[in-house]
Coordinates of N, CA, C and O and ligand atoms in Angstrom, one line a residue:
M759 N 89.2 174.3 80.2 CA 88.5 175.2 79.2 C 89.6 176.0 78.5 O 90.6 176.3 79.0
S760 N 89.3 176.3 77.2 CA 90.3 177.0 76.4 C 89.7 178.1 75.6 O 88.5 178.4 75.8
G761 N 90.4 178.6 74.6 CA 89.9 179.6 73.7 C 89.4 180.8 74.4 O 90.1 181.4 75.2
A762 N 88.2 181.2 74.1 CA 87.7 182.5 74.6 C 87.3 182.5 76.1 O 87.0 183.5 76.7
A763 N 87.4 181.3 76.7 CA 86.9 181.2 78.1 C 87.9 181.7 79.1 O 87.6 181.8 80.3
E764 N 89.1 182.1 78.7 CA 90.1 182.7 79.6 C 89.5 183.8 80.4 O 89.7 184.0 81.6
E765 N 88.7 184.7 79.7 CA 87.9 185.7 80.4 C 86.5 185.2 80.4 O 85.8 185.4 79.5
S766 N 86.1 184.6 81.6 CA 84.9 183.8 81.5 C 83.6 184.5 81.4 O 82.6 184.0 81.2
I767 N 83.7 185.9 81.4 CA 82.5 186.6 81.2 C 82.0 186.6 79.8 O 80.9 187.1 79.5
A768 N 82.8 186.1 78.9 CA 82.4 186.1 77.4 C 81.0 185.5 77.3 O 80.1 186.0 76.6
F769 N 80.7 184.4 78.0 CA 79.4 183.7 77.9 C 78.3 184.6 78.4 O 77.2 184.7 77.7
E770 N 78.5 185.3 79.5 CA 77.5 186.2 80.0 C 77.4 187.4 79.1 O 76.2 187.8 78.8
R771 N 78.5 187.9 78.6 CA 78.4 189.1 77.7 C 77.7 188.9 76.4 O 77.1 189.8 75.8
I772 N 77.8 187.7 76.0 CA 77.1 187.3 74.7 C 75.6 187.1 74.9 O 74.9 187.0 73.9
G773 N 75.2 187.0 76.1 CA 73.8 186.8 76.4 C 73.5 185.3 76.8 O 72.3 184.9 76.6
G774 N 74.4 184.6 77.4 CA 74.2 183.3 77.9 C 73.7 182.3 76.7 O 74.1 182.5 75.6
E775 N 72.9 181.3 77.1 CA 72.5 180.3 76.1 C 71.7 181.0 75.0 O 71.9 180.7 73.8
P776 N 70.7 181.8 75.2 CA 69.9 182.4 74.1 C 70.8 183.3 73.2 O 70.6 183.2 71.9
G777 N 71.8 184.0 73.7 CA 72.6 184.8 72.9 C 73.6 184.0 72.1 O 73.8 184.3 70.9
T778 N 74.1 182.9 72.7 CA 74.9 182.0 71.9 C 74.2 181.3 70.8 O 74.7 181.2 69.7
R779 N 73.0 180.8 71.1 CA 72.1 180.2 70.1 C 71.8 181.2 68.9 O 71.9 180.8 67.7
A780 N 71.5 182.4 69.3 CA 71.2 183.4 68.3 C 72.4 183.7 67.3 O 72.3 183.8 66.1
L781 N 73.6 183.7 67.9 CA 74.8 183.9 67.1 C 75.0 182.7 66.2 O 75.3 182.9 65.0
V782 N 74.8 181.5 66.7 CA 75.0 180.3 65.8 C 74.0 180.3 64.7 O 74.3 180.0 63.5
D783 N 72.7 180.6 65.1 CA 71.7 180.6 64.0 C 72.0 181.7 63.0 O 71.8 181.4 61.8
R784 N 72.4 182.9 63.4 CA 72.7 183.9 62.4 C 73.9 183.4 61.5 O 73.9 183.6 60.3
F785 N 74.9 182.8 62.1 CA 76.1 182.3 61.4 C 75.6 181.3 60.3 O 76.0 181.4 59.1
Y786 N 74.8 180.4 60.6 CA 74.4 179.4 59.6 C 73.3 179.9 58.6 O 73.3 179.5 57.5
D787 N 72.5 180.9 59.1 CA 71.6 181.6 58.1 C 72.4 182.3 57.0 O 72.1 182.2 55.8
L788 N 73.5 183.0 57.5 CA 74.3 183.7 56.5 C 75.0 182.7 55.6 O 75.1 182.9 54.4
M789 N 75.6 181.6 56.2 CA 76.3 180.6 55.4 C 75.3 180.0 54.3 O 75.7 179.7 53.2
D790 N 74.1 179.9 54.7 CA 73.1 179.3 53.8 C 72.7 180.2 52.6 O 72.4 179.8 51.5
L791 N 72.7 181.6 52.9 CA 72.2 182.5 52.0 C 73.2 183.3 51.2 O 72.9 183.7 50.0
E792 N 74.4 183.5 51.7 CA 75.3 184.5 51.1 C 76.2 183.7 50.1 O 76.9 182.8 50.5
P793 N 76.2 184.2 48.9 CA 77.1 183.6 47.8 C 78.5 183.6 48.2 O 79.3 182.7 47.8
A794 N 78.9 184.6 49.0 CA 80.4 184.7 49.4 C 80.8 183.5 50.3 O 82.0 183.2 50.4
Y795 N 79.8 182.7 50.8 CA 80.2 181.6 51.7 C 79.8 180.3 51.0 O 79.7 179.2 51.7
A796 N 79.7 180.3 49.7 CA 79.2 179.1 49.0 C 80.1 177.9 49.2 O 79.6 176.8 49.4
E797 N 81.4 178.1 49.1 CA 82.3 176.9 49.2 C 82.2 176.3 50.6 O 82.3 175.1 50.8
L798 N 82.1 177.2 51.6 CA 82.0 176.8 53.0 C 80.7 176.0 53.1 O 80.6 174.9 53.7
R799 N 79.6 176.5 52.6 CA 78.3 175.9 52.7 C 78.3 174.5 52.1 O 77.7 173.5 52.6
A800 N 79.0 174.4 50.9 CA 79.1 173.1 50.2 C 79.7 172.0 50.9 O 79.5 170.8 50.6
L801 N 80.6 172.3 51.9 CA 81.2 171.3 52.7 C 80.2 170.7 53.7 O 80.5 169.6 54.3
H802 N 79.1 171.4 54.0 CA 78.2 171.0 55.1 C 77.0 170.1 54.5 O 76.8 170.1 53.3
P803 N 76.3 169.4 55.4 CA 75.2 168.6 54.9 C 74.1 169.4 54.4 O 74.1 170.7 54.6
S804 N 73.2 168.8 53.6 CA 72.1 169.6 53.0 C 71.2 170.3 54.0 O 70.8 171.4 53.8
T805 N 71.0 169.7 55.1 CA 70.3 170.3 56.2 C 71.3 170.7 57.3 O 72.1 169.9 57.6
L806 N 71.1 171.9 57.8 CA 72.1 172.4 58.8 C 71.7 172.3 60.2 O 72.4 172.7 61.1
D807 N 70.6 171.6 60.4 CA 70.0 171.5 61.8 C 71.1 170.9 62.8 O 71.3 171.4 63.9
G808 N 71.7 169.8 62.3 CA 72.7 169.1 63.2 C 73.9 170.0 63.4 O 74.4 170.0 64.6
S809 N 74.3 170.7 62.4 CA 75.5 171.6 62.5 C 75.2 172.7 63.5 O 76.0 173.1 64.3
R810 N 74.0 173.2 63.4 CA 73.6 174.3 64.3 C 73.7 173.8 65.8 O 74.2 174.5 66.6
D811 N 73.1 172.7 66.1 CA 73.1 172.2 67.4 C 74.5 172.0 68.0 O 74.8 172.3 69.1
K812 N 75.3 171.3 67.1 CA 76.7 171.0 67.6 C 77.5 172.2 67.8 O 78.2 172.3 68.8
L813 N 77.5 173.2 66.9 CA 78.2 174.4 67.1 C 77.7 175.2 68.4 O 78.5 175.7 69.2
Y814 N 76.4 175.2 68.5 CA 75.8 175.8 69.7 C 76.3 175.2 71.0 O 76.8 175.8 71.9
W815 N 76.2 173.9 71.1 CA 76.6 173.1 72.3 C 78.1 173.4 72.5 O 78.5 173.6 73.7
F816 N 78.9 173.3 71.5 CA 80.3 173.5 71.6 C 80.6 175.0 72.1 O 81.4 175.1 73.0
L817 N 80.0 176.0 71.5 CA 80.4 177.3 71.8 C 80.0 177.7 73.3 O 80.7 178.5 73.9
C818 N 78.9 177.1 73.8 CA 78.5 177.4 75.2 C 79.7 177.1 76.1 O 80.1 177.9 76.9
G819 N 80.4 175.9 75.9 CA 81.5 175.6 76.7 C 82.7 176.4 76.4 O 83.5 176.9 77.3
W820 N 83.0 176.6 75.1 CA 84.2 177.4 74.6 C 84.1 178.8 75.2 O 85.2 179.4 75.4
L821 N 83.0 179.4 75.3 CA 82.8 180.7 75.8 C 82.8 180.8 77.4 O 82.8 181.9 77.9
G822 N 82.9 179.7 78.0 CA 83.0 179.6 79.5 C 81.6 179.3 80.1 O 81.5 179.4 81.3
G823 N 80.7 178.8 79.4 CA 79.4 178.4 79.9 C 79.3 176.9 80.1 O 80.3 176.2 80.2
P824 N 78.1 176.4 80.1 CA 77.9 174.9 80.3 C 78.5 174.0 79.3 O 78.6 174.4 78.1
S825 N 78.9 172.8 79.7 CA 79.7 171.9 78.8 C 78.7 171.0 78.1 O 78.9 169.8 78.1
H826 N 77.8 171.6 77.3 CA 76.8 170.7 76.6 C 77.5 169.8 75.6 O 77.0 168.6 75.5
Y827 N 78.5 170.3 74.9 CA 79.1 169.4 73.9 C 79.8 168.2 74.5 O 79.6 167.1 74.1
T828 N 80.7 168.5 75.5 CA 81.5 167.4 76.0 C 80.6 166.5 76.8 O 80.9 165.3 76.9
D829 N 79.5 167.0 77.4 CA 78.6 166.1 78.1 C 78.0 165.0 77.1 O 77.8 163.9 77.5
R830 N 77.8 165.4 75.9 CA 77.2 164.5 74.9 C 78.2 163.7 74.1 O 78.0 162.5 73.8
F831 N 79.4 164.3 73.8 CA 80.3 163.7 72.8 C 81.7 163.4 73.4 O 82.5 162.9 72.7
G832 N 81.9 163.9 74.6 CA 83.3 163.7 75.1 C 84.2 164.8 74.5 O 83.7 165.9 74.1
H833 N 85.5 164.6 74.6 CA 86.5 165.6 74.1 C 86.1 166.0 72.7 O 85.9 165.1 71.8
P834 N 86.1 167.3 72.4 CA 85.7 167.7 71.0 C 86.6 167.2 69.9 O 86.2 167.0 68.8
M835 N 87.9 167.0 70.1 CA 88.9 166.6 69.1 C 88.6 167.3 67.8 O 88.4 166.7 66.7
L836 N 88.5 168.6 67.8 CA 88.0 169.4 66.7 C 88.8 169.2 65.4 O 88.2 169.1 64.3
R837 N 90.1 169.1 65.6 CA 90.9 169.0 64.4 C 90.6 167.7 63.7 O 90.4 167.6 62.5
A838 N 90.6 166.6 64.5 CA 90.3 165.3 63.9 C 88.9 165.2 63.3 O 88.7 164.7 62.2
R839 N 87.9 165.9 63.9 CA 86.6 165.9 63.4 C 86.4 166.7 62.1 O 85.4 166.5 61.4
H840 N 87.4 167.6 61.9 CA 87.3 168.3 60.6 C 88.1 167.7 59.5 O 88.1 168.2 58.4
M841 N 88.9 166.6 59.8 CA 89.7 166.0 58.8 C 89.0 165.5 57.5 O 89.5 165.5 56.4
P842 N 87.7 165.0 57.7 CA 87.0 164.6 56.5 C 86.7 165.7 55.5 O 86.4 165.5 54.3
F843 N 86.9 167.0 55.9 CA 86.6 168.1 55.0 C 87.9 168.8 54.6 O 88.8 168.9 55.4
S844 N 88.0 169.2 53.4 CA 89.2 169.8 52.8 C 89.2 171.3 53.2 O 88.4 172.0 52.7
I845 N 90.0 171.7 54.2 CA 90.0 173.0 54.7 C 91.4 173.7 54.5 O 92.4 173.2 55.0
G846 N 91.4 174.7 53.7 CA 92.6 175.5 53.4 C 92.3 177.0 53.8 O 91.4 177.3 54.5
I847 N 93.1 177.9 53.2 CA 93.0 179.3 53.5 C 91.6 179.8 53.1 O 91.0 180.6 53.9
K848 N 91.1 179.4 52.0 CA 89.8 180.0 51.5 C 88.7 179.6 52.4 O 87.9 180.4 52.8
E849 N 88.7 178.3 52.8 CA 87.6 177.8 53.7 C 87.7 178.5 55.1 O 86.7 178.9 55.7
R850 N 89.0 178.6 55.6 CA 89.2 179.3 56.9 C 88.7 180.7 56.8 O 88.0 181.2 57.7
D851 N 89.0 181.4 55.7 CA 88.7 182.8 55.7 C 87.2 183.0 55.5 O 86.6 184.0 56.0
Q852 N 86.5 182.1 54.8 CA 85.1 182.2 54.6 C 84.4 181.9 56.0 O 83.4 182.6 56.4
W853 N 84.9 181.0 56.7 CA 84.3 180.7 58.1 C 84.5 181.9 58.9 O 83.5 182.4 59.6
M854 N 85.7 182.5 58.9 CA 85.9 183.7 59.8 C 85.0 184.9 59.3 O 84.5 185.6 60.2
A855 N 84.9 185.1 58.0 CA 84.1 186.2 57.5 C 82.7 186.0 57.9 O 82.0 187.0 58.3
C856 N 82.2 184.8 57.8 CA 80.8 184.5 58.1 C 80.6 184.7 59.6 O 79.6 185.3 60.0
M857 N 81.5 184.3 60.5 CA 81.4 184.5 61.9 C 81.5 186.0 62.3 O 80.7 186.5 63.1
R858 N 82.4 186.7 61.6 CA 82.5 188.1 62.0 C 81.2 188.9 61.6 O 80.7 189.7 62.3
E859 N 80.7 188.5 60.4 CA 79.4 189.1 60.0 C 78.3 188.8 60.9 O 77.4 189.6 61.3
A860 N 78.3 187.5 61.4 CA 77.2 187.1 62.4 C 77.4 187.9 63.7 O 76.4 188.4 64.3
M861 N 78.6 188.1 64.1 CA 78.9 188.9 65.4 C 78.4 190.3 65.3 O 77.8 190.8 66.2
V862 N 78.7 190.9 64.1 CA 78.3 192.3 63.9 C 76.7 192.3 63.9 O 76.1 193.2 64.5
G863 N 76.2 191.4 63.1 CA 74.7 191.3 63.0 C 74.0 191.2 64.3 O 72.9 191.7 64.5
Q864 N 74.6 190.5 65.3 CA 74.0 190.2 66.6 C 74.3 191.4 67.5 O 73.8 191.4 68.6
G865 N 75.0 192.4 67.0 CA 75.2 193.6 67.8 C 76.2 193.4 69.0 O 76.1 194.1 70.0
L866 N 77.1 192.5 68.9 CA 78.2 192.3 69.9 C 79.0 193.6 70.0 O 79.3 194.2 68.9
D867 N 79.4 194.0 71.1 CA 80.2 195.2 71.2 C 81.5 195.0 70.6 O 82.0 193.8 70.5
A868 N 82.1 196.1 70.1 CA 83.3 195.9 69.2 C 84.5 195.2 70.0 O 85.2 194.4 69.4
A869 N 84.7 195.5 71.3 CA 85.8 194.9 72.0 C 85.6 193.4 72.1 O 86.5 192.6 72.0
L870 N 84.3 193.0 72.4 CA 84.1 191.6 72.6 C 84.2 190.9 71.2 O 84.8 189.8 71.1
A871 N 83.7 191.5 70.2 CA 83.8 190.9 68.8 C 85.3 190.7 68.4 O 85.7 189.7 67.8
A872 N 86.1 191.8 68.8 CA 87.5 191.7 68.4 C 88.2 190.6 69.2 O 89.0 189.8 68.6
R873 N 87.9 190.5 70.5 CA 88.5 189.4 71.3 C 88.1 188.0 70.8 O 88.9 187.1 70.7
L874 N 86.8 187.9 70.6 CA 86.4 186.5 70.1 C 86.9 186.3 68.7 O 87.2 185.1 68.4
G875 N 87.0 187.3 67.9 CA 87.5 187.1 66.5 C 88.9 186.5 66.5 O 89.2 185.6 65.8
E876 N 89.7 187.1 67.4 CA 91.1 186.5 67.6 C 91.1 185.1 68.0 O 91.9 184.2 67.5
A877 N 90.3 184.8 69.0 CA 90.2 183.4 69.5 C 89.7 182.4 68.4 O 90.2 181.4 68.2
F878 N 88.6 182.9 67.7 CA 88.1 182.1 66.6 C 89.1 181.8 65.5 O 89.2 180.8 65.0
H879 N 89.9 182.9 65.2 CA 90.9 182.8 64.2 C 91.9 181.7 64.5 O 92.3 180.9 63.6
G880 N 92.3 181.7 65.7 CA 93.3 180.7 66.2 C 92.8 179.3 66.0 O 93.5 178.4 65.4
T881 N 91.5 179.1 66.3 CA 90.9 177.8 66.2 C 90.7 177.4 64.7 O 91.0 176.3 64.3
A882 N 90.2 178.4 63.9 CA 90.0 178.2 62.5 C 91.2 177.8 61.8 O 91.3 177.0 60.9
D883 N 92.3 178.5 62.1 CA 93.6 178.3 61.4 C 94.1 176.9 61.8 O 94.7 176.2 60.9
W884 N 93.9 176.5 63.0 CA 94.4 175.2 63.5 C 93.6 174.0 62.7 O 94.1 172.9 62.6
M885 N 92.4 174.4 62.2 CA 91.6 173.4 61.5 C 92.1 173.1 60.0 O 91.6 172.2 59.4
R886 N 93.0 174.0 59.5 CA 93.5 173.8 58.2 C 94.2 172.5 58.0 O 95.0 172.1 58.8
N887 N 93.8 171.8 56.9 CA 94.5 170.5 56.7 C 94.9 170.3 55.2 O 95.2 169.2 54.7
K888 N 95.0 171.5 54.5 CA 95.6 171.5 53.2 C 96.3 172.9 53.0 O 96.0 173.8 53.7
G889 N 97.3 172.9 52.1 CA 98.2 174.1 52.1 C 97.6 175.4 51.6 O 97.9 176.4 52.1
V890 N 96.6 175.3 50.7 CA 96.1 176.6 50.1 C 94.7 176.9 50.5 O 94.0 176.1 51.0
Ligands
LIG530 C1 88.2 176.7 59.4 C2 87.0 176.5 58.7 C3 86.0 175.5 59.1 C4 85.3 174.7 58.3 C5 85.4 174.7 56.8 C6 84.4 173.9 59.1 C7 83.5 173.0 58.6 C8 82.8 172.1 59.3 C9 81.9 171.1 58.8 C10 81.7 170.8 57.3 C11 81.4 170.4 59.8 C12 80.4 169.2 59.8 C13 79.0 169.7 60.0 C14 78.0 168.6 60.3 O1 78.4 167.5 60.5 O2 76.8 168.9 60.4 C15 81.9 171.0 61.0 C16 81.6 170.6 62.3 C17 81.9 171.3 63.4 N1 82.7 172.4 63.5 FE1 83.6 173.3 61.9 N2 84.5 174.2 60.4 C18 85.5 175.2 60.5 C19 85.9 175.9 61.6 C20 85.4 175.6 62.9 C21 85.7 176.4 64.0 C22 86.7 177.6 64.1 C23 85.0 175.9 65.1 C24 84.9 176.3 66.5 C25 85.2 177.5 67.0 C26 84.2 174.8 64.5 C27 83.4 173.9 65.3 C28 82.8 172.8 64.8 C29 82.0 171.9 65.6 C30 81.9 171.9 67.1 C31 81.5 170.9 64.7 C32 80.8 169.6 65.1 C33 81.8 168.5 65.3 C34 81.1 167.1 65.5 O3 80.7 166.9 66.6 O4 81.0 166.4 64.5 N3 84.5 174.7 63.2 N4 82.7 172.0 60.7

């Protein structure tokens, strides 16, 4: 396990499966509605149902909970799976801003949101596949 799971209580502190699902749903609701995330939204399919499920399954494991994603798809190979999408600084920063807004909206306490924000940033930055 990697990322935020080093302190395995992250999954419990976020509220287990229902809390993780609620965070993911808020993240994609914001992405769908907020003009500030338009370029990020445009990279995604017209319906976000599949994206919601996959990020939810992935985050359960990443936060230290059940391994729903790897049970279904094997190793996440996240960087390879993001290669079809052109991801630079702007896309990374929109993803991070959308996730930070979702965490605040879900009422995560500041210390947890800060810790997860750092871990998310590391992963989001690793997903960049173009210079700008
Ligand atoms: C850096 C900016 C990012 C962009 C622009 C981006 C964009 C995308 C797009 C367009 C998809 C395809 C959605 C679909 O097939 O429905 C996707 C899939 C996914 N993303 Fe991201 N993403 C970013 C960062 C992240 C981060 C930081 C994580 C994890 C913490 C993440 C986790 C995932 C997962 C688990 C999938 C599903 C992969 C699969 O099984 O196909 N993404 N992302």
